PDB file of C-alpha atoms and ligand atoms in Angstrom:
ATOM      1  CA  MET A 238     -17.246   8.193  13.417  1.00 60.00           C
ATOM      2  CA  ASP A 239     -13.947   6.317  13.495  1.00 85.00           C
ATOM      3  CA  LYS A 240     -13.508   6.555   9.761  1.00 90.00           C
ATOM      4  CA  GLN A 241     -13.569  10.352   9.827  1.00 85.00           C
ATOM      5  CA  ASN A 242     -10.704  10.308  12.304  1.00 87.00           C
ATOM      6  CA  ARG A 243      -8.498   8.146  10.116  1.00 94.00           C
ATOM      7  CA  LYS A 244      -6.272   9.400   7.371  1.00 87.00           C
ATOM      8  CA  ALA A 245      -7.584   8.399   3.934  1.00 95.00           C
ATOM      9  CA  VAL A 246      -4.612   7.508   1.785  1.00 98.00           C
ATOM     10  CA  ILE A 247      -4.671   7.016  -1.975  1.00 98.00           C
ATOM     11  CA  ALA A 248      -1.390   5.548  -3.146  1.00 98.00           C
ATOM     12  CA  GLY A 249      -0.325   4.809  -6.688  1.00 98.00           C
ATOM     13  CA  ASN A 250       1.834   1.748  -7.269  1.00 98.00           C
ATOM     14  CA  TRP A 251       3.502   2.307 -10.614  1.00 98.00           C
ATOM     15  CA  LYS A 252       5.145  -1.146 -10.618  1.00 98.00           C
ATOM     16  CA  MET A 253       7.733  -1.562 -13.401  1.00 98.00           C
ATOM     17  CA  ASN A 254       6.259   1.202 -15.519  1.00 98.00           C
ATOM     18  CA  LYS A 255       7.534   4.580 -16.720  1.00 98.00           C
ATOM     19  CA  THR A 256      11.086   5.677 -17.326  1.00 98.00           C
ATOM     20  CA  ALA A 257      12.177   8.649 -15.245  1.00 98.00           C
ATOM     21  CA  THR A 258      11.421  10.880 -18.236  1.00 98.00           C
ATOM     22  CA  GLU A 259       7.944   9.431 -18.684  1.00 98.00           C
ATOM     23  CA  GLY A 260       7.371   9.584 -14.932  1.00 98.00           C
ATOM     24  CA  ALA A 261       8.266  13.273 -14.864  1.00 98.00           C
ATOM     25  CA  ALA A 262       5.625  13.944 -17.505  1.00 98.00           C
ATOM     26  CA  LEU A 263       2.992  12.026 -15.524  1.00 98.00           C
ATOM     27  CA  ILE A 264       3.867  13.937 -12.338  1.00 98.00           C
ATOM     28  CA  ASP A 265       3.515  17.238 -14.227  1.00 98.00           C
ATOM     29  CA  GLU A 266      -0.052  16.198 -15.059  1.00 98.00           C
ATOM     30  CA  LEU A 267      -0.765  14.855 -11.575  1.00 98.00           C
ATOM     31  CA  ILE A 268       0.305  17.934  -9.605  1.00 98.00           C
ATOM     32  CA  PRO A 269      -2.560  20.207 -10.716  1.00 98.00           C
ATOM     33  CA  ALA A 270      -4.998  17.288 -10.955  1.00 98.00           C
ATOM     34  CA  VAL A 271      -4.719  16.359  -7.253  1.00 98.00           C
ATOM     35  CA  ALA A 272      -3.859  19.782  -5.823  1.00 97.00           C
ATOM     36  CA  GLY A 273      -7.209  20.092  -4.029  1.00 92.00           C
ATOM     37  CA  ALA A 274      -7.154  16.626  -2.476  1.00 97.00           C
ATOM     38  CA  GLY A 275      -8.736  16.128   0.919  1.00 95.00           C
ATOM     39  CA  CYS A 276      -6.823  12.884   1.416  1.00 97.00           C
ATOM     40  CA  GLU A 277      -3.162  11.909   1.527  1.00 98.00           C
ATOM     41  CA  VAL A 278      -1.804  11.349  -2.002  1.00 98.00           C
ATOM     42  CA  VAL A 279       1.182   9.060  -2.539  1.00 98.00           C
ATOM     43  CA  ILE A 280       2.974   7.836  -5.653  1.00 99.00           C
ATOM     44  CA  CYS A 281       5.205   4.790  -5.333  1.00 99.00           C
ATOM     45  CA  THR A 282       7.531   4.722  -8.301  1.00 98.00           C
ATOM     46  CA  PRO A 283      10.387   2.575  -9.587  1.00 98.00           C
ATOM     47  CA  TYR A 284      13.712   3.347  -7.877  1.00 98.00           C
ATOM     48  CA  THR A 285      14.984   5.040 -11.031  1.00 98.00           C
ATOM     49  CA  THR A 286      12.204   7.652 -10.878  1.00 98.00           C
ATOM     50  CA  LEU A 287      12.493   8.484  -7.169  1.00 98.00           C
ATOM     51  CA  VAL A 288      14.990  11.348  -7.435  1.00 98.00           C
ATOM     52  CA  THR A 289      12.917  13.047 -10.127  1.00 98.00           C
ATOM     53  CA  ALA A 290       9.677  12.389  -8.249  1.00 98.00           C
ATOM     54  CA  VAL A 291      10.939  13.814  -4.949  1.00 98.00           C
ATOM     55  CA  GLU A 292      12.292  16.884  -6.724  1.00 98.00           C
ATOM     56  CA  LYS A 293       9.073  17.529  -8.650  1.00 98.00           C
ATOM     57  CA  CYS A 294       6.751  16.879  -5.709  1.00 98.00           C
ATOM     58  CA  LYS A 295       8.544  19.282  -3.339  1.00 98.00           C
ATOM     59  CA  GLY A 296       6.074  21.935  -2.210  1.00 98.00           C
ATOM     60  CA  THR A 297       3.088  19.949  -3.508  1.00 98.00           C
ATOM     61  CA  ASN A 298       0.671  17.656  -1.672  1.00 98.00           C
ATOM     62  CA  ILE A 299       2.075  14.539  -3.369  1.00 98.00           C
ATOM     63  CA  HIS A 300       4.196  12.219  -1.223  1.00 98.00           C
ATOM     64  CA  VAL A 301       6.706   9.861  -2.780  1.00 99.00           C
ATOM     65  CA  GLY A 302       7.227   6.186  -1.996  1.00 99.00           C
ATOM     66  CA  ALA A 303       9.313   3.244  -3.156  1.00 99.00           C
ATOM     67  CA  GLU A 304       7.939  -0.152  -4.140  1.00 98.00           C
ATOM     68  CA  ASN A 305      10.317  -2.269  -2.083  1.00 98.00           C
ATOM     69  CA  VAL A 306      13.258  -1.980   0.317  1.00 98.00           C
ATOM     70  CA  HIS A 307      15.996  -4.304   1.471  1.00 98.00           C
ATOM     71  CA  PHE A 308      16.096  -5.149   5.170  1.00 98.00           C
ATOM     72  CA  GLU A 309      19.831  -4.860   5.815  1.00 98.00           C
ATOM     73  CA  LYS A 310      21.280  -1.424   6.490  1.00 97.00           C
ATOM     74  CA  SER A 311      24.192  -1.769   4.065  1.00 97.00           C
ATOM     75  CA  GLY A 312      26.695  -4.288   2.802  1.00 98.00           C
ATOM     76  CA  ALA A 313      27.315  -6.900   0.152  1.00 98.00           C
ATOM     77  CA  PHE A 314      23.805  -7.141  -1.317  1.00 98.00           C
ATOM     78  CA  THR A 315      24.369  -6.367  -4.977  1.00 98.00           C
ATOM     79  CA  GLY A 316      21.416  -4.686  -6.602  1.00 98.00           C
ATOM     80  CA  GLU A 317      19.554  -3.902  -3.390  1.00 98.00           C
ATOM     81  CA  ILE A 318      18.446  -0.573  -1.897  1.00 98.00           C
ATOM     82  CA  SER A 319      18.347   0.172   1.853  1.00 98.00           C
ATOM     83  CA  ALA A 320      15.817   2.173   3.825  1.00 98.00           C
ATOM     84  CA  ASP A 321      18.472   4.791   4.691  1.00 98.00           C
ATOM     85  CA  MET A 322      19.141   5.294   0.980  1.00 98.00           C
ATOM     86  CA  LEU A 323      15.444   5.999   0.426  1.00 98.00           C
ATOM     87  CA  VAL A 324      15.176   8.354   3.401  1.00 98.00           C
ATOM     88  CA  ASP A 325      18.257  10.263   2.257  1.00 98.00           C
ATOM     89  CA  LEU A 326      16.547  10.956  -1.084  1.00 98.00           C
ATOM     90  CA  GLY A 327      13.471  12.387   0.632  1.00 98.00           C
ATOM     91  CA  VAL A 328      11.298   9.322   0.054  1.00 98.00           C
ATOM     92  CA  GLU A 329       8.553   9.036   2.697  1.00 98.00           C
ATOM     93  CA  TYR A 330       6.760   5.758   1.987  1.00 99.00           C
ATOM     94  CA  VAL A 331       7.575   2.203   1.002  1.00 99.00           C
ATOM     95  CA  ILE A 332       5.425  -0.764  -0.014  1.00 98.00           C
ATOM     96  CA  THR A 333       6.226  -4.153   1.519  1.00 98.00           C
ATOM     97  CA  GLY A 334       4.786  -7.567   0.785  1.00 98.00           C
ATOM     98  CA  HIS A 335       3.196  -6.833  -2.555  1.00 98.00           C
ATOM     99  CA  SER A 336       1.769 -10.047  -3.991  1.00 96.00           C
ATOM    100  CA  GLU A 337       3.900  -9.715  -7.128  1.00 97.00           C
ATOM    101  CA  ARG A 338       6.999  -9.798  -4.945  1.00 97.00           C
ATOM    102  CA  ARG A 339       5.589 -12.766  -3.008  1.00 96.00           C
ATOM    103  CA  GLN A 340       4.770 -14.530  -6.296  1.00 95.00           C
ATOM    104  CA  TYR A 341       7.840 -13.768  -8.448  1.00 96.00           C
ATOM    105  CA  PHE A 342      10.638 -12.830  -6.036  1.00 97.00           C
ATOM    106  CA  ALA A 343      10.407 -15.412  -3.267  1.00 96.00           C
ATOM    107  CA  GLU A 344       9.025 -12.947  -0.723  1.00 97.00           C
ATOM    108  CA  THR A 345       7.827 -14.672   2.445  1.00 98.00           C
ATOM    109  CA  ASP A 346       5.883 -13.425   5.449  1.00 98.00           C
ATOM    110  CA  GLU A 347       9.202 -13.362   7.322  1.00 98.00           C
ATOM    111  CA  THR A 348      10.991 -11.182   4.764  1.00 98.00           C
ATOM    112  CA  VAL A 349       7.950  -8.912   4.606  1.00 98.00           C
ATOM    113  CA  ASN A 350       8.325  -8.497   8.375  1.00 98.00           C
ATOM    114  CA  LYS A 351      12.046  -7.704   8.059  1.00 98.00           C
ATOM    115  CA  ARG A 352      11.443  -5.129   5.339  1.00 98.00           C
ATOM    116  CA  THR A 353       8.588  -3.576   7.325  1.00 98.00           C
ATOM    117  CA  LEU A 354      10.792  -3.223  10.411  1.00 98.00           C
ATOM    118  CA  ALA A 355      13.687  -1.838   8.367  1.00 98.00           C
ATOM    119  CA  GLY A 356      11.418   0.773   6.803  1.00 98.00           C
ATOM    120  CA  LEU A 357       9.839   1.814  10.097  1.00 98.00           C
ATOM    121  CA  ASN A 358      13.135   1.943  11.968  1.00 98.00           C
ATOM    122  CA  ALA A 359      14.535   4.249   9.285  1.00 98.00           C
ATOM    123  CA  GLY A 360      11.517   6.550   9.614  1.00 98.00           C
ATOM    124  CA  LEU A 361       9.568   5.513   6.522  1.00 98.00           C
ATOM    125  CA  LYS A 362       5.816   5.028   6.433  1.00 98.00           C
ATOM    126  CA  VAL A 363       5.156   1.459   5.353  1.00 99.00           C
ATOM    127  CA  ILE A 364       2.266   0.150   3.255  1.00 99.00           C
ATOM    128  CA  VAL A 365       2.104  -3.560   4.109  1.00 98.00           C
ATOM    129  CA  CYS A 366       0.226  -5.663   1.553  1.00 98.00           C
ATOM    130  CA  VAL A 367      -1.723  -8.780   2.434  1.00 98.00           C
ATOM    131  CA  GLY A 368      -4.254 -10.816   0.480  1.00 98.00           C
ATOM    132  CA  GLU A 369      -5.384 -14.226  -0.653  1.00 97.00           C
ATOM    133  CA  ASN A 370      -5.171 -15.842  -4.062  1.00 95.00           C
ATOM    134  CA  LEU A 371      -8.153 -17.316  -5.879  1.00 93.00           C
ATOM    135  CA  ALA A 372      -7.617 -20.889  -4.655  1.00 94.00           C
ATOM    136  CA  GLN A 373      -7.414 -19.669  -1.062  1.00 96.00           C
ATOM    137  CA  ARG A 374     -10.614 -17.643  -1.446  1.00 95.00           C
ATOM    138  CA  GLU A 375     -12.374 -20.643  -2.934  1.00 93.00           C
ATOM    139  CA  GLN A 376     -11.112 -22.832  -0.078  1.00 96.00           C
ATOM    140  CA  GLY A 377     -12.646 -20.376   2.375  1.00 96.00           C
ATOM    141  CA  VAL A 378      -9.379 -19.553   4.157  1.00 98.00           C
ATOM    142  CA  THR A 379      -9.193 -15.855   3.266  1.00 98.00           C
ATOM    143  CA  GLU A 380      -9.671 -14.548   6.775  1.00 97.00           C
ATOM    144  CA  GLU A 381      -7.250 -16.983   8.441  1.00 98.00           C
ATOM    145  CA  LEU A 382      -4.624 -16.316   5.797  1.00 98.00           C
ATOM    146  CA  VAL A 383      -4.899 -12.543   5.951  1.00 98.00           C
ATOM    147  CA  ARG A 384      -4.800 -12.658   9.756  1.00 98.00           C
ATOM    148  CA  LEU A 385      -1.619 -14.723   9.634  1.00 98.00           C
ATOM    149  CA  GLN A 386       0.032 -12.494   7.019  1.00 98.00           C
ATOM    150  CA  THR A 387      -0.845  -9.416   9.074  1.00 98.00           C
ATOM    151  CA  LYS A 388       0.415 -10.874  12.345  1.00 98.00           C
ATOM    152  CA  ILE A 389       3.736 -12.029  10.934  1.00 98.00           C
ATOM    153  CA  ALA A 390       4.300  -8.794   8.992  1.00 98.00           C
ATOM    154  CA  LEU A 391       3.816  -6.799  12.209  1.00 98.00           C
ATOM    155  CA  GLN A 392       5.974  -8.901  14.530  1.00 98.00           C
ATOM    156  CA  GLY A 393       8.206  -6.560  16.528  1.00 98.00           C
ATOM    157  CA  VAL A 394       6.365  -3.417  15.349  1.00 98.00           C
ATOM    158  CA  THR A 395       5.518  -1.263  18.368  1.00 98.00           C
ATOM    159  CA  ALA A 396       2.158   0.392  19.027  1.00 98.00           C
ATOM    160  CA  GLU A 397       3.853   3.779  18.452  1.00 98.00           C
ATOM    161  CA  GLN A 398       5.212   2.609  15.104  1.00 98.00           C
ATOM    162  CA  MET A 399       1.712   1.578  14.047  1.00 98.00           C
ATOM    163  CA  ALA A 400       1.064   5.283  13.410  1.00 98.00           C
ATOM    164  CA  ASN A 401       3.374   4.826  10.399  1.00 98.00           C
ATOM    165  CA  VAL A 402       1.827   1.597   9.160  1.00 98.00           C
ATOM    166  CA  ILE A 403      -0.864   1.305   6.523  1.00 98.00           C
ATOM    167  CA  ILE A 404      -2.226  -2.117   5.684  1.00 98.00           C
ATOM    168  CA  ALA A 405      -3.369  -2.749   2.129  1.00 98.00           C
ATOM    169  CA  TYR A 406      -5.787  -5.606   1.530  1.00 98.00           C
ATOM    170  CA  GLU A 407      -5.094  -6.760  -1.989  1.00 97.00           C
ATOM    171  CA  PRO A 408      -6.821  -9.954  -3.120  1.00 96.00           C
ATOM    172  CA  VAL A 409      -4.377 -11.431  -5.626  1.00 95.00           C
ATOM    173  CA  TRP A 410      -7.178 -12.453  -7.987  1.00 94.00           C
ATOM    174  CA  ALA A 411      -8.266  -8.818  -8.292  1.00 93.00           C
ATOM    175  CA  ILE A 412      -4.859  -7.337  -9.127  1.00 91.00           C
ATOM    176  CA  GLY A 413      -4.475  -6.220 -12.703  1.00 86.00           C
ATOM    177  CA  THR A 414      -7.345  -8.466 -13.733  1.00 88.00           C
ATOM    178  CA  GLY A 415     -10.161  -5.971 -13.920  1.00 83.00           C
ATOM    179  CA  ARG A 416     -11.932  -8.282 -11.453  1.00 86.00           C
ATOM    180  CA  THR A 417     -12.485  -6.034  -8.462  1.00 87.00           C
ATOM    181  CA  ALA A 418     -13.605  -7.424  -5.131  1.00 90.00           C
ATOM    182  CA  THR A 419     -17.125  -6.343  -4.350  1.00 96.00           C
ATOM    183  CA  ALA A 420     -17.366  -3.536  -1.843  1.00 97.00           C
ATOM    184  CA  GLU A 421     -18.824  -6.081   0.607  1.00 97.00           C
ATOM    185  CA  GLN A 422     -15.870  -8.454   0.159  1.00 97.00           C
ATOM    186  CA  ALA A 423     -13.402  -5.591   0.599  1.00 98.00           C
ATOM    187  CA  GLN A 424     -15.232  -4.385   3.718  1.00 98.00           C
ATOM    188  CA  GLU A 425     -15.367  -7.869   5.228  1.00 98.00           C
ATOM    189  CA  VAL A 426     -11.623  -8.468   4.951  1.00 98.00           C
ATOM    190  CA  CYS A 427     -10.594  -4.910   5.882  1.00 98.00           C
ATOM    191  CA  ALA A 428     -12.743  -5.285   9.032  1.00 98.00           C
ATOM    192  CA  ALA A 429     -11.042  -8.618   9.796  1.00 98.00           C
ATOM    193  CA  ILE A 430      -7.642  -6.928   9.462  1.00 98.00           C
ATOM    194  CA  ARG A 431      -8.726  -4.147  11.821  1.00 98.00           C
ATOM    195  CA  LYS A 432      -9.856  -6.808  14.280  1.00 98.00           C
ATOM    196  CA  VAL A 433      -6.451  -8.502  14.279  1.00 98.00           C
ATOM    197  CA  VAL A 434      -4.720  -5.124  14.700  1.00 98.00           C
ATOM    198  CA  GLY A 435      -7.008  -4.584  17.700  1.00 98.00           C
ATOM    199  CA  GLU A 436      -6.035  -7.947  19.180  1.00 98.00           C
ATOM    200  CA  LEU A 437      -2.363  -7.075  18.796  1.00 98.00           C
ATOM    201  CA  TYR A 438      -2.364  -3.403  19.794  1.00 98.00           C
ATOM    202  CA  GLY A 439      -5.733  -2.584  21.347  1.00 98.00           C
ATOM    203  CA  GLU A 440      -8.830  -0.739  20.184  1.00 97.00           C
ATOM    204  CA  ALA A 441      -7.332   2.736  19.935  1.00 97.00           C
ATOM    205  CA  VAL A 442      -4.584   1.649  17.527  1.00 97.00           C
ATOM    206  CA  ALA A 443      -7.054  -0.435  15.504  1.00 97.00           C
ATOM    207  CA  LYS A 444      -9.393   2.534  15.153  1.00 97.00           C
ATOM    208  CA  ALA A 445      -6.541   4.801  14.074  1.00 97.00           C
ATOM    209  CA  THR A 446      -4.962   2.463  11.490  1.00 98.00           C
ATOM    210  CA  THR A 447      -5.519   3.230   7.823  1.00 98.00           C
ATOM    211  CA  ILE A 448      -6.539   0.136   5.861  1.00 98.00           C
ATOM    212  CA  GLN A 449      -6.586   0.309   2.081  1.00 98.00           C
ATOM    213  CA  TYR A 450      -8.162  -1.855  -0.568  1.00 97.00           C
ATOM    214  CA  GLY A 451      -6.215  -2.608  -3.745  1.00 97.00           C
ATOM    215  CA  GLY A 452      -7.008  -4.627  -6.843  1.00 96.00           C
ATOM    216  CA  SER A 453      -8.445  -3.086  -9.981  1.00 95.00           C
ATOM    217  CA  MET A 454      -9.679  -0.013  -8.120  1.00 96.00           C
ATOM    218  CA  ASN A 455     -10.586   2.591 -10.707  1.00 96.00           C
ATOM    219  CA  ASP A 456     -12.537   5.786 -11.257  1.00 95.00           C
ATOM    220  CA  GLY A 457     -15.732   3.756 -11.729  1.00 96.00           C
ATOM    221  CA  ASN A 458     -15.671   1.651  -8.554  1.00 96.00           C
ATOM    222  CA  ALA A 459     -13.629   3.768  -6.116  1.00 97.00           C
ATOM    223  CA  ALA A 460     -16.549   5.657  -4.569  1.00 97.00           C
ATOM    224  CA  GLU A 461     -18.406   2.482  -3.633  1.00 97.00           C
ATOM    225  CA  LEU A 462     -15.320   0.750  -2.221  1.00 97.00           C
ATOM    226  CA  LEU A 463     -14.191   3.846  -0.322  1.00 97.00           C
ATOM    227  CA  GLY A 464     -17.693   4.317   1.044  1.00 96.00           C
ATOM    228  CA  LYS A 465     -17.334   1.221   3.225  1.00 97.00           C
ATOM    229  CA  PRO A 466     -16.664   1.865   6.920  1.00 97.00           C
ATOM    230  CA  ASP A 467     -13.354  -0.023   7.128  1.00 98.00           C
ATOM    231  CA  VAL A 468     -11.937   0.869   3.687  1.00 98.00           C
ATOM    232  CA  ASP A 469      -9.827   3.972   4.276  1.00 97.00           C
ATOM    233  CA  GLY A 470      -8.064   4.305   0.972  1.00 97.00           C
ATOM    234  CA  GLY A 471      -6.690   2.534  -2.028  1.00 98.00           C
ATOM    235  CA  LEU A 472      -3.499   1.132  -3.475  1.00 98.00           C
ATOM    236  CA  ILE A 473      -3.833   1.677  -7.173  1.00 98.00           C
ATOM    237  CA  GLY A 474      -1.877  -0.016  -9.945  1.00 98.00           C
ATOM    238  CA  GLY A 475      -3.106   0.381 -13.518  1.00 97.00           C
ATOM    239  CA  ALA A 476      -5.294   3.438 -12.862  1.00 98.00           C
ATOM    240  CA  ALA A 477      -2.349   5.255 -11.227  1.00 98.00           C
ATOM    241  CA  LEU A 478      -0.621   5.514 -14.597  1.00 98.00           C
ATOM    242  CA  LYS A 479      -3.221   7.924 -15.988  1.00 98.00           C
ATOM    243  CA  ALA A 480      -3.439  11.324 -14.296  1.00 98.00           C
ATOM    244  CA  ASP A 481      -7.159  11.782 -14.897  1.00 98.00           C
ATOM    245  CA  LYS A 482      -8.088   8.333 -13.587  1.00 98.00           C
ATOM    246  CA  PHE A 483      -5.870   8.643 -10.501  1.00 98.00           C
ATOM    247  CA  ALA A 484      -7.236  12.126  -9.826  1.00 98.00           C
ATOM    248  CA  ALA A 485     -10.789  10.785 -10.047  1.00 98.00           C
ATOM    249  CA  ILE A 486      -9.990   8.200  -7.355  1.00 98.00           C
ATOM    250  CA  VAL A 487      -8.426  10.925  -5.191  1.00 98.00           C
ATOM    251  CA  LYS A 488     -11.620  12.939  -5.666  1.00 97.00           C
ATOM    252  CA  ALA A 489     -13.742   9.949  -4.613  1.00 96.00           C
ATOM    253  CA  ALA A 490     -11.613   9.589  -1.449  1.00 96.00           C
ATOM    254  CA  THR A 491     -11.922  13.309  -0.760  1.00 94.00           C
ATOM    255  CA  GLU A 492     -15.702  13.154  -1.020  1.00 88.00           C
ATOM    256  CA  GLY A 493     -16.100   9.767   0.714  1.00 76.00           C
TER     257      GLY A 493
HETATM  258  P1  PGA B 128      -4.192  -2.838  -9.998  1.00 84.58           P
HETATM  259  O1  PGA B 128      -2.941  -3.092  -9.034  1.00 84.58           O
HETATM  260  O2  PGA B 128      -4.872  -1.605  -9.521  1.00 84.58           O
HETATM  261  O3  PGA B 128      -3.587  -2.695 -11.370  1.00 84.58           O
HETATM  262  O4  PGA B 128      -5.069  -4.049  -9.881  1.00 84.58           O
HETATM  263  C1  PGA B 128      -3.036  -2.866  -7.661  1.00 84.58           C
HETATM  264  C2  PGA B 128      -1.753  -3.232  -6.999  1.00 84.58           C
HETATM  265  O5  PGA B 128      -1.127  -4.219  -7.414  1.00 84.58           O
HETATM  266  O6  PGA B 128      -1.315  -2.563  -6.043  1.00 84.58           O
END
């Protein structure tokens, strides 16, 4: 089975939550809770928590990621953080294209592409987020939109670099709303994303690419979502802030 050959990745997206002190306490709870995981475990934290997170997660199975990255290498970009700065800290992952950044911080498909390339070229693994809003779903353009977002985000990414790319399908209407996509909806769009990856890079890359679902995934619905053939993991917001809930999702991924 293709799915068995792909890496299941459960990633927490802490968003703008937890001070470094509070984050340290959460990581202390997470370390034993996910120690037996049979999937890749990632926590993407605010920049201010990264040093603490990398330090605490050394020698554990938890990998640390950032929630954004600037696309220039250095220079006069007050307030921004480069990919080299993240790599130097020991950060391994970065999220690009999260819908909250598209919605509130003028992120476009083009800047998502630039950030994705910057992350990959610096040696980071990149979780690229795509997904439709409610109006787009109701208009019936979900698949076209997600195809377009995926294609533009991956422009200039080589087939070799695809080994370091994860795509997260996150329907905007399901994020933080408690309104999860059905497992069938998640499967349908994740399969469409795999198809476009296949068109761009060929079957072998498509079969090897990890595709996550995100949007109100929790301990109650994770097993069903992760049981679908093209859903290889999850990007978790709210439920990543509670060690027991996050660990339950990791367990579901381990068993699924
Ligand atoms: P949620 O967030 O799990 O709180 O819906 C997911 C995300 O935004 O990545």
